[in-house]
Coordinates of C-alpha atoms and ligand atoms in Angstrom, one line a residue:
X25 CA 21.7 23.3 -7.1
X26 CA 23.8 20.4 -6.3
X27 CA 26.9 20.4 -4.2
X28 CA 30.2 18.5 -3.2
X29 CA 30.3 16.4 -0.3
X30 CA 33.9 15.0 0.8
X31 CA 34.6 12.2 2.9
X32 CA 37.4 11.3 4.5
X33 CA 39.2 8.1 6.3
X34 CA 42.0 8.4 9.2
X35 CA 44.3 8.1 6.6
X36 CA 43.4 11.2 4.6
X37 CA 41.8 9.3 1.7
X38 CA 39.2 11.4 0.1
X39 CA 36.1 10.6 -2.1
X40 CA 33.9 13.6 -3.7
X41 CA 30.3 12.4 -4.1
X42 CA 27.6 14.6 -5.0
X43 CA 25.0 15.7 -3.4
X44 CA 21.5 15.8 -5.0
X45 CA 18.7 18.4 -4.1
X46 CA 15.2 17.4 -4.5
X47 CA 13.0 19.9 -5.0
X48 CA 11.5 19.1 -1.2
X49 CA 12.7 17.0 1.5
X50 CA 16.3 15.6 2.4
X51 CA 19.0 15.6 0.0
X52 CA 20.4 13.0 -1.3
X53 CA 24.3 11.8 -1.8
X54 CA 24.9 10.1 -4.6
X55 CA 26.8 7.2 -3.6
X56 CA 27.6 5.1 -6.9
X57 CA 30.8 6.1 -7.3
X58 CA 31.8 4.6 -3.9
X59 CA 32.7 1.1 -5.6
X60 CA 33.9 1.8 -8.4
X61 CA 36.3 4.9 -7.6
X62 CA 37.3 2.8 -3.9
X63 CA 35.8 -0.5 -4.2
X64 CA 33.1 0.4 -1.0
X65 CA 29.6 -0.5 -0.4
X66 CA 27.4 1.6 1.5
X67 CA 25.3 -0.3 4.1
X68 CA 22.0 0.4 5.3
X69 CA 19.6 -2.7 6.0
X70 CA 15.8 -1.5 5.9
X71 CA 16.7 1.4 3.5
X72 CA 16.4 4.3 6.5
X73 CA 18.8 6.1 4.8
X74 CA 18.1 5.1 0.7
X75 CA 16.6 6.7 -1.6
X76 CA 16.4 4.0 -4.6
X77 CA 14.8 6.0 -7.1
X78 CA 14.0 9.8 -8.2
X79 CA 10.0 10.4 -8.1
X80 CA 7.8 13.0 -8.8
X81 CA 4.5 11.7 -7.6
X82 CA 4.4 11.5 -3.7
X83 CA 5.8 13.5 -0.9
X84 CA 6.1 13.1 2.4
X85 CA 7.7 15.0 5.5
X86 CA 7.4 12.3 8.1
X87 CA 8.7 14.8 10.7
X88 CA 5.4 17.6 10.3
X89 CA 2.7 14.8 8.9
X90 CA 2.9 16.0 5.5
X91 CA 1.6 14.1 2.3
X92 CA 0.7 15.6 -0.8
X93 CA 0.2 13.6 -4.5
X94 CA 2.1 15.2 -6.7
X95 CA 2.2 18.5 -4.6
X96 CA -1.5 18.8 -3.8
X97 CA -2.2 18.1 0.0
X98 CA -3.9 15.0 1.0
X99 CA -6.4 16.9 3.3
X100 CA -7.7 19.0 0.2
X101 CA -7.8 15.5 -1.8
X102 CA -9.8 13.5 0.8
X103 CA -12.0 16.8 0.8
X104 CA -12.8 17.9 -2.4
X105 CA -11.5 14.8 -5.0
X106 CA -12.6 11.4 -5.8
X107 CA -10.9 8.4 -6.0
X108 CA -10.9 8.3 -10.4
X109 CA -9.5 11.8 -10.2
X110 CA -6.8 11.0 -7.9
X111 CA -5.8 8.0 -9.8
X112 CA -5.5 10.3 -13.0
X113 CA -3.6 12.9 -10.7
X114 CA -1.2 10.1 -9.7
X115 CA -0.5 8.8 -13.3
X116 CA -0.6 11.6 -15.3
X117 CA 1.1 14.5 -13.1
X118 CA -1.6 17.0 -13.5
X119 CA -5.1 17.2 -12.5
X120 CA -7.5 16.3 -15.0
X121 CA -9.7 18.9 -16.6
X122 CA -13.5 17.8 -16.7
X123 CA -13.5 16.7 -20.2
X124 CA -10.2 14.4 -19.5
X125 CA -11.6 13.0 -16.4
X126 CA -15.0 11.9 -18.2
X127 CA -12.6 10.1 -21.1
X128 CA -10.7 8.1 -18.1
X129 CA -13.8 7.1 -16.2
X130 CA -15.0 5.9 -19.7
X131 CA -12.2 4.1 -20.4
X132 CA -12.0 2.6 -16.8
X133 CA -15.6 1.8 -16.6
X134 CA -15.2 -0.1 -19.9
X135 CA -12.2 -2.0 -18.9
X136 CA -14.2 -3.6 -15.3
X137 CA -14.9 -7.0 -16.7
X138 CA -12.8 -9.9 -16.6
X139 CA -12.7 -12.6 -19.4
X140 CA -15.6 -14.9 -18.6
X141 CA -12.5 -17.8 -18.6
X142 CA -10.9 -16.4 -16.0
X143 CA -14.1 -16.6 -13.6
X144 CA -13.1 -20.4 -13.8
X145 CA -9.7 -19.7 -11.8
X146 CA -11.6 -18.9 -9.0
X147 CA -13.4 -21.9 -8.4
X148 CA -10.0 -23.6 -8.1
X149 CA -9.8 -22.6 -5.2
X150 CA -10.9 -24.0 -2.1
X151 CA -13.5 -21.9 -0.4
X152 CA -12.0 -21.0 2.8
X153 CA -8.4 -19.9 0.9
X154 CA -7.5 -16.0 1.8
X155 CA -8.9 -13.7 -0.7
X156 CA -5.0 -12.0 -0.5
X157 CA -3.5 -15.6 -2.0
X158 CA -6.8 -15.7 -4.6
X159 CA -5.9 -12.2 -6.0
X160 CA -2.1 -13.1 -5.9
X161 CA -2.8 -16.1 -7.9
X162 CA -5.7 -14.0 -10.8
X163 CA -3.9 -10.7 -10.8
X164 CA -0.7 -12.8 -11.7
X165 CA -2.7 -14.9 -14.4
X166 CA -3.5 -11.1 -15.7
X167 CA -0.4 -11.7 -18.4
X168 CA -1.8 -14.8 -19.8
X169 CA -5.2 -13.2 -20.8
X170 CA -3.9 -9.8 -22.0
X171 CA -0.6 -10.8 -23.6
X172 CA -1.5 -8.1 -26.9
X173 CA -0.5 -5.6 -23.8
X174 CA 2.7 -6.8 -22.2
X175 CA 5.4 -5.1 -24.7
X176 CA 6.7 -2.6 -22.2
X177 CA 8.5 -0.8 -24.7
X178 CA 5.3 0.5 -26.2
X179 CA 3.3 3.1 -24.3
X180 CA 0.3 2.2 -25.7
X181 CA 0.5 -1.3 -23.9
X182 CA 1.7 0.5 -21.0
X183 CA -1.4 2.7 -20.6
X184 CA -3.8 0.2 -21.6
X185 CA -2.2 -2.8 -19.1
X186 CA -2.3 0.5 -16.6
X187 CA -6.0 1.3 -17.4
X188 CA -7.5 -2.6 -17.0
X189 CA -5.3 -3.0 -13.8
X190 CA -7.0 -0.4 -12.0
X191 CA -10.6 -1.4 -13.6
X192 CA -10.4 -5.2 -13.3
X193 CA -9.2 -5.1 -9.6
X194 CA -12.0 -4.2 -7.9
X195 CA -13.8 -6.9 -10.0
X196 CA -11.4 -9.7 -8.6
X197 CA -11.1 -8.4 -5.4
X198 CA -15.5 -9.0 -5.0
X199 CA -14.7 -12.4 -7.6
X200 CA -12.4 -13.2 -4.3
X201 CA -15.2 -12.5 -1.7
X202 CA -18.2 -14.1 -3.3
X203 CA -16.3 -17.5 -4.1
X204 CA -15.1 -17.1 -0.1
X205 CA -18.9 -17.2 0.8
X206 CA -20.3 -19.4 -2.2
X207 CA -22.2 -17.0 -4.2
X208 CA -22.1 -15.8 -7.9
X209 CA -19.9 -13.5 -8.7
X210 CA -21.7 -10.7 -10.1
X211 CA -21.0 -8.5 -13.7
X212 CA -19.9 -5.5 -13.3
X213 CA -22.2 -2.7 -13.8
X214 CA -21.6 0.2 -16.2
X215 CA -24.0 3.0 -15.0
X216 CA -22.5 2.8 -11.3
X217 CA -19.3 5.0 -10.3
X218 CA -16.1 3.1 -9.3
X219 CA -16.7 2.8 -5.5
X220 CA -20.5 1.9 -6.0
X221 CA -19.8 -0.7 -8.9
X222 CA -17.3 -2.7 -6.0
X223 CA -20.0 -2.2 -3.3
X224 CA -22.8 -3.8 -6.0
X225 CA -20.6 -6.4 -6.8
X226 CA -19.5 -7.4 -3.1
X227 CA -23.3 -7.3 -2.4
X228 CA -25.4 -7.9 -4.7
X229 CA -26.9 -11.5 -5.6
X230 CA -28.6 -12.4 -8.8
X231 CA -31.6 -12.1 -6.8
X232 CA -31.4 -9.0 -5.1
X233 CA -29.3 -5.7 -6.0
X234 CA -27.6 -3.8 -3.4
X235 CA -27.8 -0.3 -3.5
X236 CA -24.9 1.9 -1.5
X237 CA -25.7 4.6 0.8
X238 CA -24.5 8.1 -0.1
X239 CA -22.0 7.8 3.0
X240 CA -20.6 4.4 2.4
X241 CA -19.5 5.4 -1.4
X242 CA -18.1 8.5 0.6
X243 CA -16.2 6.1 3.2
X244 CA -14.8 4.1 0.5
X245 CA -13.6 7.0 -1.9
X246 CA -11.9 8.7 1.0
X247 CA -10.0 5.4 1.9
X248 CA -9.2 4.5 -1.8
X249 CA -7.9 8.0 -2.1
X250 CA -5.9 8.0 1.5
X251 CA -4.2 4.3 0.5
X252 CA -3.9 5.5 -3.3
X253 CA 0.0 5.9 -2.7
X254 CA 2.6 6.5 -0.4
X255 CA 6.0 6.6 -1.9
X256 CA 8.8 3.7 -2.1
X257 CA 7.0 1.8 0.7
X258 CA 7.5 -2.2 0.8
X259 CA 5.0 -3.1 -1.9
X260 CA 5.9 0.1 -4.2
X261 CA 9.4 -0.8 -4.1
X262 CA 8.7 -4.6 -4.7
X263 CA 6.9 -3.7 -7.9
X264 CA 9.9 -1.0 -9.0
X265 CA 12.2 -4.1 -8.5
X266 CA 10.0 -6.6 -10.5
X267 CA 9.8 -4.3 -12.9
X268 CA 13.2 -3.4 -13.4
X269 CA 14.0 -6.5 -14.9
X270 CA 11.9 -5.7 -17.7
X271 CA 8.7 -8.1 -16.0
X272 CA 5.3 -7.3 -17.4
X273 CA 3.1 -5.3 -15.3
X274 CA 0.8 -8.1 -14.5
X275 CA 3.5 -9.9 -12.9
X276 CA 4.9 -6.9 -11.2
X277 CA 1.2 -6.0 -9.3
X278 CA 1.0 -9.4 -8.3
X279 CA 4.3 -9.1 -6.5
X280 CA 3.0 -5.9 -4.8
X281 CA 0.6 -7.8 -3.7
X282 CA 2.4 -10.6 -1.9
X283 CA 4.5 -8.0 -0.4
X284 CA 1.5 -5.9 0.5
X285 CA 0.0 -8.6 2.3
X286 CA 2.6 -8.8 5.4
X287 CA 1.7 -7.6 9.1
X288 CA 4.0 -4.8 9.3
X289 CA 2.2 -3.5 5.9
X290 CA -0.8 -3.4 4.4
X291 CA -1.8 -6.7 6.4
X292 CA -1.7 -4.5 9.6
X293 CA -5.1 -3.3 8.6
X294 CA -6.5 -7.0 9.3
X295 CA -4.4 -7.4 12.2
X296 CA -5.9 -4.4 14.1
X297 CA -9.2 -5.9 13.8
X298 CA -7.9 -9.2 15.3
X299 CA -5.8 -7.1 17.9
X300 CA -9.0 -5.0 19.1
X301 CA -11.1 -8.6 19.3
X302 CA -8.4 -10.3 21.6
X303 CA -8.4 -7.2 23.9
X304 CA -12.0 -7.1 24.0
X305 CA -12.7 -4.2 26.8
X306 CA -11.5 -1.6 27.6
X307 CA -10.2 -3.0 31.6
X308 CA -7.1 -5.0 29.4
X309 CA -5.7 -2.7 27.2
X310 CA -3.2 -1.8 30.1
X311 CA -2.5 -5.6 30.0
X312 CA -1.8 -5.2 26.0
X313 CA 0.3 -2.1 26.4
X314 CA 2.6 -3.7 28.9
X315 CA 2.6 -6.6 26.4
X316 CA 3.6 -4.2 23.2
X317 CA 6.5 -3.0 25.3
X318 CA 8.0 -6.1 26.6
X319 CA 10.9 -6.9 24.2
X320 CA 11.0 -10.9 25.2
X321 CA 7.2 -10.5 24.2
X322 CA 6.3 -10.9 20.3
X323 CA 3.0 -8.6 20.7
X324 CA 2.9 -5.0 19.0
X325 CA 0.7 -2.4 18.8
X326 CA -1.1 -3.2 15.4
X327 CA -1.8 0.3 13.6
X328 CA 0.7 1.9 15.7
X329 CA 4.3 3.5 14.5
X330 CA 5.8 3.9 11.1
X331 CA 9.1 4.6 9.5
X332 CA 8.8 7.3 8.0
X333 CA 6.3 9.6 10.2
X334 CA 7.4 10.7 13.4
X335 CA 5.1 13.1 14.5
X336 CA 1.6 11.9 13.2
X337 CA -0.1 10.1 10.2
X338 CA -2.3 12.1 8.1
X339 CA -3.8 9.9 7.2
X340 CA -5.2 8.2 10.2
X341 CA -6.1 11.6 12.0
X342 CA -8.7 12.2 8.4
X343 CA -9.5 8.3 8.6
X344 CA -10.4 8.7 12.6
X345 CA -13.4 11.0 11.4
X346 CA -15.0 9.9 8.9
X347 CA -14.9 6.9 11.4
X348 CA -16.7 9.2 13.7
X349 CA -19.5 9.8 10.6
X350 CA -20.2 6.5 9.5
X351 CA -20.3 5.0 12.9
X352 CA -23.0 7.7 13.8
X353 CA -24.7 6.7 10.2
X354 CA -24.3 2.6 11.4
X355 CA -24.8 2.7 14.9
X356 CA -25.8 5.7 16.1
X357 CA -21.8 6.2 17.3
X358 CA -22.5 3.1 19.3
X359 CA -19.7 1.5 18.6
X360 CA -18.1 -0.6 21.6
X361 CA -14.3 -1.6 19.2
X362 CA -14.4 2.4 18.2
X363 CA -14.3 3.4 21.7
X364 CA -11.8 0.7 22.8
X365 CA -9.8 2.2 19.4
X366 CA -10.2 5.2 20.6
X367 CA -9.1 4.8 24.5
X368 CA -6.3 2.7 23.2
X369 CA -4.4 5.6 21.3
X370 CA -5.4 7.6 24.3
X371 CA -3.4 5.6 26.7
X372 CA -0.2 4.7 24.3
X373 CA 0.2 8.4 23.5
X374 CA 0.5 9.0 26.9
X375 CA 2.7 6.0 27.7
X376 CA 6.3 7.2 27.7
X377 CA 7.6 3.8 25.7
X378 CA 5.7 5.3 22.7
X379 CA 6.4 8.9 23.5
X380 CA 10.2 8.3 22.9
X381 CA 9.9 6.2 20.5
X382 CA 7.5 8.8 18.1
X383 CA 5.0 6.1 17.6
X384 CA 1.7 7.2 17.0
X385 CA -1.5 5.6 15.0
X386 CA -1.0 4.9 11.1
X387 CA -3.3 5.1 8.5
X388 CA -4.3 1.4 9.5
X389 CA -5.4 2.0 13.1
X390 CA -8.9 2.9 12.4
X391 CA -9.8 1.7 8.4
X392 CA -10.6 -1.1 9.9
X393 CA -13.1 -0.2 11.9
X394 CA -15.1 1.8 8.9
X395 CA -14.8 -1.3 6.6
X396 CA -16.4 -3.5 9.6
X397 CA -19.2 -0.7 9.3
X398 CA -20.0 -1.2 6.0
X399 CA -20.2 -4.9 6.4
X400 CA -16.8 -5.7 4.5
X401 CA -15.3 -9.1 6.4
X402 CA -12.0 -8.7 8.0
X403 CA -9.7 -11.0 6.0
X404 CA -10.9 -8.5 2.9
X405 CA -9.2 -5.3 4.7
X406 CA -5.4 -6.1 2.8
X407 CA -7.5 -6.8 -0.2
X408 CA -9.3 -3.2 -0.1
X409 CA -5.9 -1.6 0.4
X410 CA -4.7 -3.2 -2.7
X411 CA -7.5 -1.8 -4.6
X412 CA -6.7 1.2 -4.0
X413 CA -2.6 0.6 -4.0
X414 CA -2.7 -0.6 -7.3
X415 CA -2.6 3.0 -8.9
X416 CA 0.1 4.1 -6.9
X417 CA 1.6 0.6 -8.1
X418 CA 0.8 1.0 -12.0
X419 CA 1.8 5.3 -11.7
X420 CA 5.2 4.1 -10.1
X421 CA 5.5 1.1 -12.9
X422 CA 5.0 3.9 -15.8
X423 CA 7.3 6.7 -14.1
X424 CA 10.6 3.9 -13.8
X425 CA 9.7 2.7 -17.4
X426 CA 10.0 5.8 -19.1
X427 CA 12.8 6.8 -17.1
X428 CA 15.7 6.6 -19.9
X429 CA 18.5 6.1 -16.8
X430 CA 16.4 3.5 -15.4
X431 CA 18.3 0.3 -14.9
X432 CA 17.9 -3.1 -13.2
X433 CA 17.6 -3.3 -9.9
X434 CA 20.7 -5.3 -8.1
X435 CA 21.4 -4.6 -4.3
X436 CA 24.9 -6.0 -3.1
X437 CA 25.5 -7.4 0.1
X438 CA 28.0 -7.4 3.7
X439 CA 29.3 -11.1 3.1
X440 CA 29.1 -12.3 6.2
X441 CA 29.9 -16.4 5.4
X442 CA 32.6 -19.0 5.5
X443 CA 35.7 -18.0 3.9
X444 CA 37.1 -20.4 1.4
X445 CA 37.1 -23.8 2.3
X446 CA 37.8 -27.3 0.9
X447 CA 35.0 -29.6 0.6
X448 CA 35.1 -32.0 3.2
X449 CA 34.0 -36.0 1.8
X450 CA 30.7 -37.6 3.6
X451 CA 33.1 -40.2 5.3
X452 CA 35.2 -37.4 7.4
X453 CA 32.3 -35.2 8.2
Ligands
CMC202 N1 4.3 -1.6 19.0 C1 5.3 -1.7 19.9 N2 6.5 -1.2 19.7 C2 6.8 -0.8 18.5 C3 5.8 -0.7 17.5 C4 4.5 -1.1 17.8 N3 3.5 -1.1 16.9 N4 6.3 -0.2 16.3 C5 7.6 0.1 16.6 N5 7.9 -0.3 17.9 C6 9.2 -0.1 18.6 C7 10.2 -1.2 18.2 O1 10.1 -2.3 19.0 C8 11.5 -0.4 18.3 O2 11.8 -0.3 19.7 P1 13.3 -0.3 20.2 O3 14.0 0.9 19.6 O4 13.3 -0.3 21.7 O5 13.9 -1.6 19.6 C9 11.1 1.0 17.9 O6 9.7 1.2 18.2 C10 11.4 1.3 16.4 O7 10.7 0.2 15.7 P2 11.2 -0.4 14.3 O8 10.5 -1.8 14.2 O9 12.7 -0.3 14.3 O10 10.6 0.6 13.3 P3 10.4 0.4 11.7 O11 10.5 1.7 11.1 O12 11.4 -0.6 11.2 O13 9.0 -0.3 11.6 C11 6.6 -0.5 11.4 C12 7.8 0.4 11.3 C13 5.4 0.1 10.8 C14 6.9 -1.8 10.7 C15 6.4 -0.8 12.9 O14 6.2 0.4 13.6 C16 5.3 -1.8 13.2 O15 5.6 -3.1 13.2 N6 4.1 -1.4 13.4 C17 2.9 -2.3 13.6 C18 2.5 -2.8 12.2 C19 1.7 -1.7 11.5 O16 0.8 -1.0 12.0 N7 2.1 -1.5 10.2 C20 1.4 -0.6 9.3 C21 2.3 0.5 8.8 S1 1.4 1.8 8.0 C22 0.7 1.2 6.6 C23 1.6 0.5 5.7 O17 2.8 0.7 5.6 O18 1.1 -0.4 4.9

């Protein structure tokens, strides 16, 4: 049920907006009205206070740690799902019943390779480039290889750009690693399951194949299915924006991308890896923590806080262990960056600084340290996460295309510049 909401100025001026009741979470006032009916703009840099968008895929209470894909629970996922069923959750609303799950890892498993032409891209680039700017540069070039699916109007196009998104990225994103390290890229192959087929492809060489343990396909199904999606974050919102102009989904990923690949996102990942490496032993981390604190000091706490969860991250508590598992699997739960994690998180959740200021591990804290387990190189990490992003991506795409209110995306702005002013000739400046 909606309701009214009045406000007021000093001077008894009064606007009624409404305000809109989800079917969980904080309502939401519908603020539109403000401009035109009293020529206002409502003001809130960051978005703390925005909702941009109606959505019916992910929820999440950030106060009790709560997320759930379209209203299933991510524990129960992580525990009982795979990552091809929760991609079909996440674009199609519903879980899918055996027979429509065997259809979509068909079609998915039939969409993995990439035109032999586009192969050639990567050798443009030079060896040492970041695999986050190579899969910027191919999943952008996406468009210009499967223009008979960019009409956005059709859903046909939509579900088949949707379908070779999600199959061709794992197949760029091991395209990415084996140019970094000057080896064939390796074919896809057909008989292998969606996590395994990435793992043979990272791995594998013409000359040898690489065959997955049981528990690494486990490791990377559970973080595919954690990072799968995670409502109008950064990169979600990015693509929503791109996409609201009426850009093809090609272009629209690739802008999730770039946006994915920042610190404070989905590059934190990386960075926690790099952070854990500089502090080395466990004798500096209270060195680092007085470092994270000090404001005239740049340094944060990589893996640490988030804006929307206040409490705890799911996600990272589930990641932390199957850390625990494979670690045991790898190195007999030897693991000298596990325990300096792990002793970290013990001392900053103990430290008033990030008491008060509800900041506790995020899903990125510990991924890390499974993907160094199995082997994958650091500067891949952002990469992995836009793997598995991707399908929250494309769901989001399809669910603002069909929308029949949706419209472009145009924030306004607090001008803040010069007034009006006469231009001033180069002689009398
Ligand atoms: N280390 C030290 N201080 C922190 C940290 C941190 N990691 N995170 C937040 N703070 C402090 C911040 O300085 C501020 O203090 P004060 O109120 O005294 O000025 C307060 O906590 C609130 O921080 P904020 O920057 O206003 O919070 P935000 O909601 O805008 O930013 C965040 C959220 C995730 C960008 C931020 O916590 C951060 O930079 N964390 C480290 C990067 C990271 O791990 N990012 C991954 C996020 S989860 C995965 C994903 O989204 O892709």
């Amino acid at each position: 049920m909606s309701e009214i909401y009045t406000l007021s100025n000093k001077n008894g001026d009064n606007i009624e907006l409404l305000l809109r009741q989800g079917t969980a979470g904080p309502s939401a006032l519908e603020i539109s009205p403000l401009y035109n009916n009293k020529g206002l703009l409502a003001f809130d840099p960051g978005f703390v206070s925005t909702a941009s968008c109606e959505s019916s895929i992910t929820y999440i209470d950030g106060d009790q740690g709560i997320l759930r894909y379209r209203g299933y629970p991510i524990e129960q996922l992580a525990a009982k799902s795979n990552f091809l069923e929760v991609a079909y959750l996440l674009i199609h609303g519903e879980l899918p019943t055996r027979d429509q799950l065997s259809k979509f890892e068909n079609i998915i498993i039939h969409h993995t390779m990439i035109k032999e032409t586009m192969r050639n891209f990567f050798n443009g680039f030079h060896y040492n480039a970041h695999p986050m700017a190579v899969m910027i540069g191919v999943v952008g070039s996406m468009s210009a290889f499967y223009h008979d699916s960019i009409d956005i109007h059709d859903p046909k196009h939509r579900e088949v750009s949707a379908h070779r998104l999600i199959a061709k990225m794992p197949t760029i994103a091991a395209a990415c690693y084996k140019h970094s390290v000057s080896e064939p890229i390796m074919y896809p192959q057909n008989d292998l399951d969606y996590c395994g087929n990435f793992l043979h492809m990272m791995f594998s060489t013409p000359c040898e194949p690489f065959i997955p343990s049981k528990l690494a396909i486990e490791a990377m199904n559970l973080l595919f299915i954690l990072h799968a999606d995670h409502e109008q974050n950064a990169s979600t919102s990015t693509v929503r924006m791109a996409g609201s102009s009426g850009a093809n989904p090609f272009a629209c990923i690739a802008a999730g991308i770039a946006s994915l690949w920042g610190p404070a996102h989905g590059g934190a990942n990386e960075a926690v890896l790099k952070m854990l490496k500089e502090i080395g032993d466990v004798s500096n981390i209270d060195k680092y923590i007085a470092r994270a604190k000090d404001k005239n000091d740049s340094f944060r706490l990589m893996g640490f806080g988030h804006r929307v969860y206040r409490n705890f991250d799911p996600r990272a508590t589930i990641i932390r262990n199957m850390c625990h598992k494979v670690l045991k699997e790898t190195s007999d739960g030897n693991n000298p960056m596990f325990e300096l994690a792990l002793k970290l998180e013990e001392v900053a959740l103990k430290d008033q600084y990030f008491i008060e200021r509800k900041l506790y591990p995020n899903v990125d804290f510990y991924s890390g340290i499974i993907y160094r387990a199995l082997n994958i190189p650091t500067n891949m990490f952002t990469v992995m996460f836009a793997i598995a992003r991707t399908v929250g991506w494309v769901a989001h795409w399809m669910e603002m295309i069909a929308d029949p209110s949706q419209r472009i995306g145009r924030p306004r702005q607090l001008y803040t510049g010069s007034v009006e002013r006469n231009y001033v000739p180069m002689n009398k400046r």
